[in-house]
Short mmCIF file of C-alpha atoms in Angstrom, two decimals:
data_model
loop_
_atom_site.label_atom_id
_atom_site.label_comp_id
_atom_site.label_asym_id
_atom_site.label_seq_id
_atom_site.Cartn_x
_atom_site.Cartn_y
_atom_site.Cartn_z
CA MET A 1 57.53 122.43 111.48
CA ASN A 2 57.66 125.51 109.31
CA GLU A 3 55.89 128.13 111.35
CA GLN A 4 56.64 130.08 114.48
CA HIS A 5 54.84 128.87 117.58
CA PRO A 6 54.42 130.15 121.10
CA ILE A 7 56.53 128.87 123.96
CA PRO A 8 54.60 126.89 126.57
CA PRO A 9 54.24 128.86 130.03
CA ARG A 10 61.79 118.14 134.63
CA GLY A 11 78.29 94.61 148.71
CA PRO A 12 80.17 94.29 145.35
CA ARG A 13 82.37 97.11 144.13
CA ARG A 14 80.09 99.87 142.80
CA ALA A 15 81.56 100.11 139.30
CA LEU A 16 80.94 103.28 137.33
CA LEU A 17 79.26 104.96 140.25
CA THR A 18 82.03 106.56 142.24
CA THR A 19 83.63 109.19 140.06
CA ALA A 20 87.11 108.85 141.51
CA ALA A 21 87.12 105.12 140.82
CA VAL A 22 86.02 105.62 137.25
CA CYS A 23 88.63 108.31 136.66
CA ALA A 24 91.33 105.97 137.88
CA ALA A 25 90.04 103.00 135.90
CA LEU A 26 89.72 104.86 132.64
CA THR A 27 92.54 107.40 133.17
CA LEU A 28 90.04 110.15 132.48
CA ALA A 29 90.98 113.81 132.59
CA ALA A 30 91.37 114.92 136.18
CA THR A 31 89.68 118.23 135.47
CA GLY A 32 86.27 116.59 135.50
CA CYS A 33 86.68 114.42 138.57
CA ALA A 34 85.58 115.36 142.06
CA ARG A 35 88.64 115.83 144.30
CA GLY A 36 89.29 116.88 147.83
CA GLU A 37 90.81 120.26 148.64
CA ASP A 38 94.21 118.69 149.27
CA ASP A 39 94.33 116.97 145.89
CA THR A 40 96.16 118.54 142.98
CA ALA A 41 94.35 118.21 139.67
CA PRO A 42 96.41 118.73 136.51
CA SER A 43 94.68 120.53 133.67
CA ALA A 44 93.58 118.83 130.48
CA ALA A 45 96.37 120.66 128.72
CA ASP A 46 98.89 119.17 131.18
CA GLU A 47 97.49 115.70 130.59
CA GLY A 48 97.73 115.93 126.79
CA GLY A 49 95.35 115.40 123.90
CA GLY A 50 93.37 112.18 124.35
CA GLU A 51 92.74 112.40 128.09
CA GLY A 52 91.53 115.97 127.79
CA GLN A 53 88.86 114.74 125.39
CA ALA A 54 87.56 111.83 127.46
CA GLN A 55 84.14 111.64 129.07
CA VAL A 56 84.03 112.12 132.84
CA LEU A 57 81.14 111.16 135.08
CA ASP A 58 79.23 113.65 137.20
CA GLU A 59 78.77 111.67 140.41
CA ALA A 60 76.15 113.96 141.93
CA ALA A 61 73.97 113.98 138.81
CA SER A 62 74.27 110.23 138.26
CA GLY A 63 72.47 109.24 141.45
CA ASP A 64 72.99 106.01 143.38
CA GLU A 65 70.71 103.42 141.75
CA THR A 66 72.64 100.43 140.45
CA CYS A 67 72.20 97.25 138.46
CA SER A 68 74.14 94.00 138.42
CA ALA A 69 73.84 90.89 136.28
CA ALA A 70 72.14 89.13 139.19
CA ASP A 71 69.66 91.99 139.57
CA HIS A 72 68.96 91.86 135.83
CA GLY A 73 68.45 88.09 135.85
CA ILE A 74 71.48 87.40 133.65
CA GLU A 75 74.43 85.13 134.40
CA ALA A 76 77.78 86.85 134.81
CA PHE A 77 80.06 86.76 131.76
CA ASP A 78 83.43 87.75 130.39
CA LEU A 79 82.92 90.53 127.86
CA THR A 80 85.84 89.33 125.72
CA ASP A 81 83.91 86.11 125.10
CA LYS A 82 80.87 88.01 123.80
CA THR A 83 79.90 89.67 120.55
CA VAL A 84 78.75 93.26 121.05
CA GLY A 85 76.23 94.85 118.71
CA PHE A 86 76.20 98.64 118.26
CA SER A 87 73.19 100.40 116.74
CA GLN A 88 73.82 103.93 115.46
CA SER A 89 70.69 105.97 114.86
CA GLU A 90 71.79 108.70 112.48
CA ALA A 91 73.90 109.00 109.36
CA GLU A 92 77.55 109.53 110.10
CA SER A 93 77.54 112.79 108.19
CA ASN A 94 77.94 115.09 111.18
CA PRO A 95 80.91 115.19 113.54
CA PHE A 96 78.97 114.01 116.62
CA ARG A 97 77.89 110.72 115.03
CA ILE A 98 81.22 110.18 113.30
CA THR A 99 83.08 110.59 116.59
CA GLU A 100 80.55 108.52 118.55
CA THR A 101 80.76 105.51 116.23
CA GLN A 102 84.53 105.70 115.95
CA SER A 103 84.84 105.82 119.73
CA ILE A 104 82.81 102.60 120.04
CA LYS A 105 84.87 100.89 117.32
CA ASP A 106 88.18 102.01 118.80
CA GLU A 107 87.31 100.80 122.29
CA ALA A 108 86.11 97.42 121.02
CA GLU A 109 89.40 96.99 119.18
CA GLU A 110 91.39 98.13 122.20
CA ARG A 111 89.66 95.55 124.40
CA GLY A 112 89.74 92.74 121.84
CA VAL A 113 85.93 92.53 121.72
CA ASP A 114 84.08 91.34 118.61
CA LEU A 115 81.82 94.17 117.39
CA ILE A 116 79.10 94.28 114.76
CA THR A 117 77.48 97.58 113.84
CA SER A 118 74.47 99.02 112.04
CA ASN A 119 73.27 102.49 111.07
CA ALA A 120 69.58 103.36 110.77
CA GLN A 121 70.18 106.57 108.79
CA SER A 122 67.65 108.49 110.94
CA ASP A 123 64.85 105.99 110.24
CA PHE A 124 63.38 104.76 113.52
CA ALA A 125 61.62 101.74 112.03
CA GLN A 126 64.93 100.80 110.45
CA GLN A 127 66.71 101.09 113.80
CA ILE A 128 64.27 98.68 115.43
CA SER A 129 64.87 96.27 112.55
CA ASP A 130 68.62 96.84 112.82
CA VAL A 131 68.74 95.92 116.50
CA GLN A 132 66.65 92.81 115.92
CA ASP A 133 69.06 91.89 113.11
CA LEU A 134 72.05 92.41 115.39
CA MET A 135 70.56 89.87 117.79
CA SER A 136 69.94 87.47 114.92
CA GLN A 137 73.66 87.81 114.16
CA ASP A 138 74.32 86.61 117.72
CA ALA A 139 75.05 89.93 119.36
CA GLU A 140 75.06 89.04 123.07
CA VAL A 141 75.43 92.60 124.44
CA LEU A 142 73.83 95.66 122.84
CA ILE A 143 74.98 99.28 122.86
CA ILE A 144 72.26 101.48 121.39
CA ALA A 145 72.31 105.16 120.44
CA PRO A 146 68.52 105.57 120.13
CA LEU A 147 66.92 107.84 117.56
CA ASN A 148 63.78 108.15 119.74
CA SER A 149 63.10 107.27 123.35
CA ASP A 150 59.69 105.62 122.78
CA GLY A 151 58.72 102.60 120.69
CA TRP A 152 61.34 100.12 121.86
CA LYS A 153 59.07 97.43 123.34
CA PRO A 154 59.68 94.85 120.55
CA VAL A 155 63.43 95.14 121.08
CA LEU A 156 63.21 95.15 124.87
CA ASP A 157 61.02 92.04 124.85
CA ALA A 158 63.34 90.22 122.46
CA ALA A 159 66.42 91.17 124.45
CA GLU A 160 64.83 89.99 127.69
CA SER A 161 63.89 86.65 126.15
CA ALA A 162 67.44 86.19 124.86
CA SER A 163 69.11 87.50 128.07
CA VAL A 164 70.87 90.23 126.09
CA PRO A 165 71.77 93.26 128.24
CA ILE A 166 71.28 96.73 126.72
CA ILE A 167 73.36 99.82 127.34
CA THR A 168 71.94 103.06 125.94
CA ILE A 169 74.12 106.05 125.11
CA ASP A 170 73.45 109.70 124.27
CA ARG A 171 69.65 109.44 124.38
CA PRO A 172 67.65 107.31 126.83
CA ILE A 173 65.13 104.59 126.08
CA ASN A 174 61.90 104.93 128.03
CA GLY A 175 61.64 101.84 130.18
CA THR A 176 62.61 100.43 133.55
CA ALA A 177 66.28 100.47 134.47
CA CYS A 178 67.72 97.06 135.38
CA ALA A 179 64.68 95.40 133.81
CA ASP A 180 64.52 96.76 130.27
CA PHE A 181 68.10 98.02 130.09
CA VAL A 182 71.20 98.14 132.26
CA THR A 183 72.16 101.81 132.14
CA PHE A 184 71.90 105.10 130.30
CA ILE A 185 75.13 107.02 129.67
CA GLY A 186 74.80 110.59 128.50
CA SER A 187 74.63 114.30 129.20
CA ASP A 188 72.09 116.25 131.24
CA PHE A 189 70.31 117.95 128.35
CA VAL A 190 68.27 120.28 130.57
CA GLU A 191 71.48 121.48 132.19
CA GLN A 192 72.98 122.03 128.73
CA GLY A 193 70.05 124.34 127.98
CA ARG A 194 70.59 126.23 131.23
CA ARG A 195 74.27 126.67 130.51
CA ALA A 196 73.51 127.88 126.98
CA ALA A 197 71.17 130.46 128.53
CA ASP A 198 73.91 131.57 130.93
CA GLN A 199 76.21 132.20 127.98
CA MET A 200 73.49 134.09 126.12
CA ILE A 201 72.77 136.24 129.18
CA ASP A 202 76.45 137.09 129.56
CA THR A 203 76.86 137.91 125.87
CA LEU A 204 73.75 140.10 125.63
CA GLY A 205 74.14 141.74 129.01
CA GLY A 206 70.77 140.37 130.13
CA GLU A 207 68.53 141.98 127.53
CA GLY A 208 67.50 141.58 123.90
CA GLU A 209 65.49 139.41 121.54
CA VAL A 210 66.58 135.87 120.75
CA ALA A 211 65.55 132.98 118.51
CA ILE A 212 65.77 129.25 119.16
CA LEU A 213 66.77 126.88 116.37
CA LEU A 214 65.09 123.73 117.67
CA GLY A 215 66.34 120.23 117.03
CA ALA A 216 64.18 117.43 115.69
CA PRO A 217 60.49 117.67 116.73
CA GLY A 218 59.40 115.15 119.35
CA ASN A 219 62.98 114.37 120.38
CA ASN A 220 63.72 114.39 124.11
CA VAL A 221 67.00 116.23 123.49
CA THR A 222 65.10 119.05 121.77
CA THR A 223 62.57 119.23 124.60
CA ASP A 224 65.15 119.19 127.38
CA ARG A 225 67.51 121.71 125.79
CA THR A 226 64.54 124.02 125.25
CA ASP A 227 63.19 123.61 128.77
CA GLY A 228 66.54 124.35 130.38
CA PHE A 229 67.13 127.42 128.24
CA VAL A 230 63.66 128.90 128.80
CA GLU A 231 63.72 128.12 132.52
CA ARG A 232 67.03 129.92 133.04
CA LEU A 233 66.06 132.98 131.01
CA GLU A 234 62.78 133.32 132.89
CA ALA A 235 64.58 133.08 136.22
CA GLU A 236 67.69 135.14 135.50
CA ALA A 237 67.03 137.40 132.51
CA PRO A 238 63.39 138.46 132.15
CA ASP A 239 64.51 141.23 129.77
CA ILE A 240 65.60 138.66 127.20
CA GLU A 241 62.59 137.77 125.06
CA ILE A 242 62.34 134.68 122.88
CA VAL A 243 60.60 135.91 119.74
CA PHE A 244 61.08 132.99 117.34
CA GLU A 245 61.27 129.19 117.51
CA GLN A 246 61.55 126.85 114.57
CA SER A 247 63.02 123.42 113.91
CA GLY A 248 66.18 123.03 111.88
CA ASP A 249 66.14 119.25 112.48
CA PHE A 250 69.69 119.26 113.88
CA THR A 251 71.09 119.79 110.35
CA ARG A 252 73.35 122.48 108.92
CA GLU A 253 71.01 122.97 105.98
CA GLY A 254 68.05 123.29 108.32
CA GLY A 255 69.85 125.84 110.46
CA GLN A 256 70.72 127.92 107.42
CA SER A 257 67.19 127.78 105.98
CA VAL A 258 65.51 128.68 109.28
CA THR A 259 67.94 131.54 109.90
CA GLU A 260 67.26 132.91 106.43
CA GLN A 261 63.57 132.99 107.35
CA LEU A 262 64.43 134.51 110.72
CA ILE A 263 66.33 137.37 109.11
CA GLN A 264 63.27 138.20 107.02
CA THR A 265 60.89 138.31 109.99
CA GLU A 266 63.27 139.53 112.72
CA PRO A 267 66.07 141.46 110.95
CA ASP A 268 67.28 143.02 114.22
CA ILE A 269 67.51 139.75 116.17
CA ASP A 270 70.10 139.97 118.95
CA GLY A 271 70.82 136.31 119.62
CA ILE A 272 70.36 132.79 118.28
CA TYR A 273 70.39 129.66 120.42
CA ALA A 274 71.07 126.71 118.12
CA GLN A 275 70.48 123.36 119.80
CA ASN A 276 73.41 121.79 118.01
CA ASP A 277 76.54 123.01 116.28
CA GLU A 278 75.44 122.00 112.79
CA MET A 279 72.43 124.33 112.95
CA GLY A 280 74.61 127.03 114.46
CA ILE A 281 77.09 126.77 111.58
CA GLY A 282 74.17 126.96 109.17
CA ALA A 283 73.08 130.13 110.96
CA VAL A 284 76.54 131.61 110.46
CA THR A 285 76.27 130.94 106.71
CA ALA A 286 72.86 132.63 106.56
CA LEU A 287 73.97 135.66 108.57
CA ASN A 288 77.11 136.07 106.51
CA GLY A 289 75.05 135.87 103.33
CA ALA A 290 72.74 138.57 104.66
CA GLY A 291 75.66 140.95 105.16
CA LYS A 292 75.93 140.55 108.93
CA ALA A 293 79.37 140.78 110.52
CA PRO A 294 80.85 138.49 113.19
CA GLY A 295 79.38 139.47 116.55
CA ASP A 296 76.35 141.29 115.14
CA VAL A 297 74.21 138.40 116.40
CA ALA A 298 75.20 136.38 119.45
CA ILE A 299 75.13 132.65 118.63
CA VAL A 300 75.25 129.98 121.33
CA THR A 301 75.28 126.31 120.31
CA VAL A 302 75.58 122.83 121.82
CA ASP A 303 78.01 120.05 120.82
CA GLY A 304 81.67 121.04 120.72
CA THR A 305 82.72 120.33 117.14
CA GLU A 306 85.97 121.70 115.84
CA ALA A 307 84.19 123.76 113.18
CA ALA A 308 81.97 125.45 115.78
CA VAL A 309 84.84 126.20 118.13
CA GLU A 310 86.80 127.65 115.22
CA HIS A 311 83.84 129.99 114.69
CA ILE A 312 84.31 131.23 118.26
CA VAL A 313 87.90 132.05 117.38
CA ASP A 314 86.81 133.97 114.27
CA GLY A 315 84.06 135.80 116.17
CA TRP A 316 80.92 134.33 114.61
CA ILE A 317 79.85 132.13 117.52
CA SER A 318 79.81 133.40 121.11
CA ALA A 319 79.89 130.11 123.01
CA VAL A 320 79.51 126.35 122.61
CA ILE A 321 78.27 124.00 125.34
CA GLU A 322 79.90 120.62 124.83
CA SER A 323 77.99 117.37 124.39
CA ASN A 324 80.79 114.82 124.41
CA PRO A 325 80.25 111.92 121.95
CA ARG A 326 83.22 109.77 122.99
CA PHE A 327 81.14 107.03 124.62
CA GLY A 328 83.38 104.05 123.86
CA PRO A 329 85.40 103.81 127.10
CA LEU A 330 82.45 104.30 129.48
CA ALA A 331 80.12 102.04 127.48
CA PHE A 332 82.58 99.16 127.44
CA GLU A 333 83.61 99.73 131.04
CA ALA A 334 79.94 99.47 132.00
CA ALA A 335 79.47 96.30 129.94
CA GLU A 336 82.60 94.71 131.37
CA ALA A 337 81.74 95.57 134.97
CA PHE A 338 78.15 94.39 134.53
CA GLY A 339 79.36 91.11 133.04
CA ALA A 340 81.73 90.63 135.96
CA GLY A 341 78.80 90.80 138.38
CA GLU A 342 79.57 94.27 139.67
CA GLU A 343 77.05 97.02 140.34
CA VAL A 344 76.75 99.60 137.57
CA GLY A 345 74.97 102.92 137.97
CA THR A 346 71.74 102.94 135.99
CA ASN A 347 71.93 106.65 135.10
CA LEU A 348 75.48 107.69 134.28
CA ILE A 349 75.58 111.43 133.57
CA ILE A 350 78.73 112.90 132.10
CA THR A 351 80.18 116.36 132.58
CA ASP A 352 80.50 118.66 129.57
CA ARG A 353 82.98 121.49 129.11
CA GLU A 354 82.13 124.78 127.42
CA TYR A 355 83.98 126.91 124.94
CA ASN A 356 83.90 130.70 124.69
CA ALA A 357 86.13 133.56 123.58
CA ALA A 358 88.29 133.19 126.69
CA ASN A 359 89.35 129.58 126.02
CA ALA A 360 88.39 128.56 122.47
CA GLU A 361 91.81 128.90 120.87
CA GLU A 362 93.59 127.08 123.70
CA GLU A 363 90.97 124.31 123.94
CA LEU A 364 90.45 123.79 120.20
CA GLY A 365 92.37 120.52 120.33
CA ASN A 366 89.71 119.02 122.63
CA ALA A 367 86.90 119.69 120.14
CA TYR A 368 85.93 116.92 117.74
#
């Protein structure tokens, strides 16, 4: 997508459903857990490094639909007796995917679970083949980080025939919960877009011209992060105009290339919303090369990588909305609870922090 385009005018213990229970089970950071007024919640800094980085469920956003092994038509099992297959969708060349895969590997090792992995290198046909191959290697539980949401019927049919439960992380698979898959664990991408818009509004004082560096075309994350951003600007800041949209494919090189084009067509651009940190860092490179100074253009990104948060500290990036990739503990907790016959929420939405000039230096240790 190389041209600008117009913006179109969303009984048993209930495991992984009640936020407080999950926080206790996984020793997650108390800052993200719902607490009563009489409770005292220590900060992430008080808790120390690892806990401040952990994923925390958003109970309200997760809803109350559940799935158990009995509901799914699968006999209960002990996860430590099973082989788990993990399918990564994208090359581990950016911090999100590196951290995501390592989190899965670390949790499997911590729990003593046999794990086999694959990486589709951003090739969807390869990912379908990879997951089928994982099952042929006797993977009895699947954790999938899908490249796309559609096109999974061959895998879903094969998994159903083999009674292999599927847990999806980061991006959903389009299908029927508790029939095609057990649960989706991930962020609310529309809300991420809204929060990015809030940061842009604050930085620009509610007026100016902005550009969107879109993620991969046809990806639900791209669509949702765009919808949330546009919706919030239209509602809260009608004097901020989106004058440019183009895909940088979620890559640093793409973000740099698109921003170089942006500078040629919109040299006085006020703000850039990059739908991931890698594109935002590419934008910084392009702006720096064009002679811009830190703060000349407000940049808001999504992810929470260390490099992006460091750019807040040095003044190049205004704010970063986190998208936490540390899925290992929640994914394996869901698999274990499901295997034990407990009810697992079918839509497990996590909370995401945000970084800005007020907290970036202090919170840098929680970036990835």
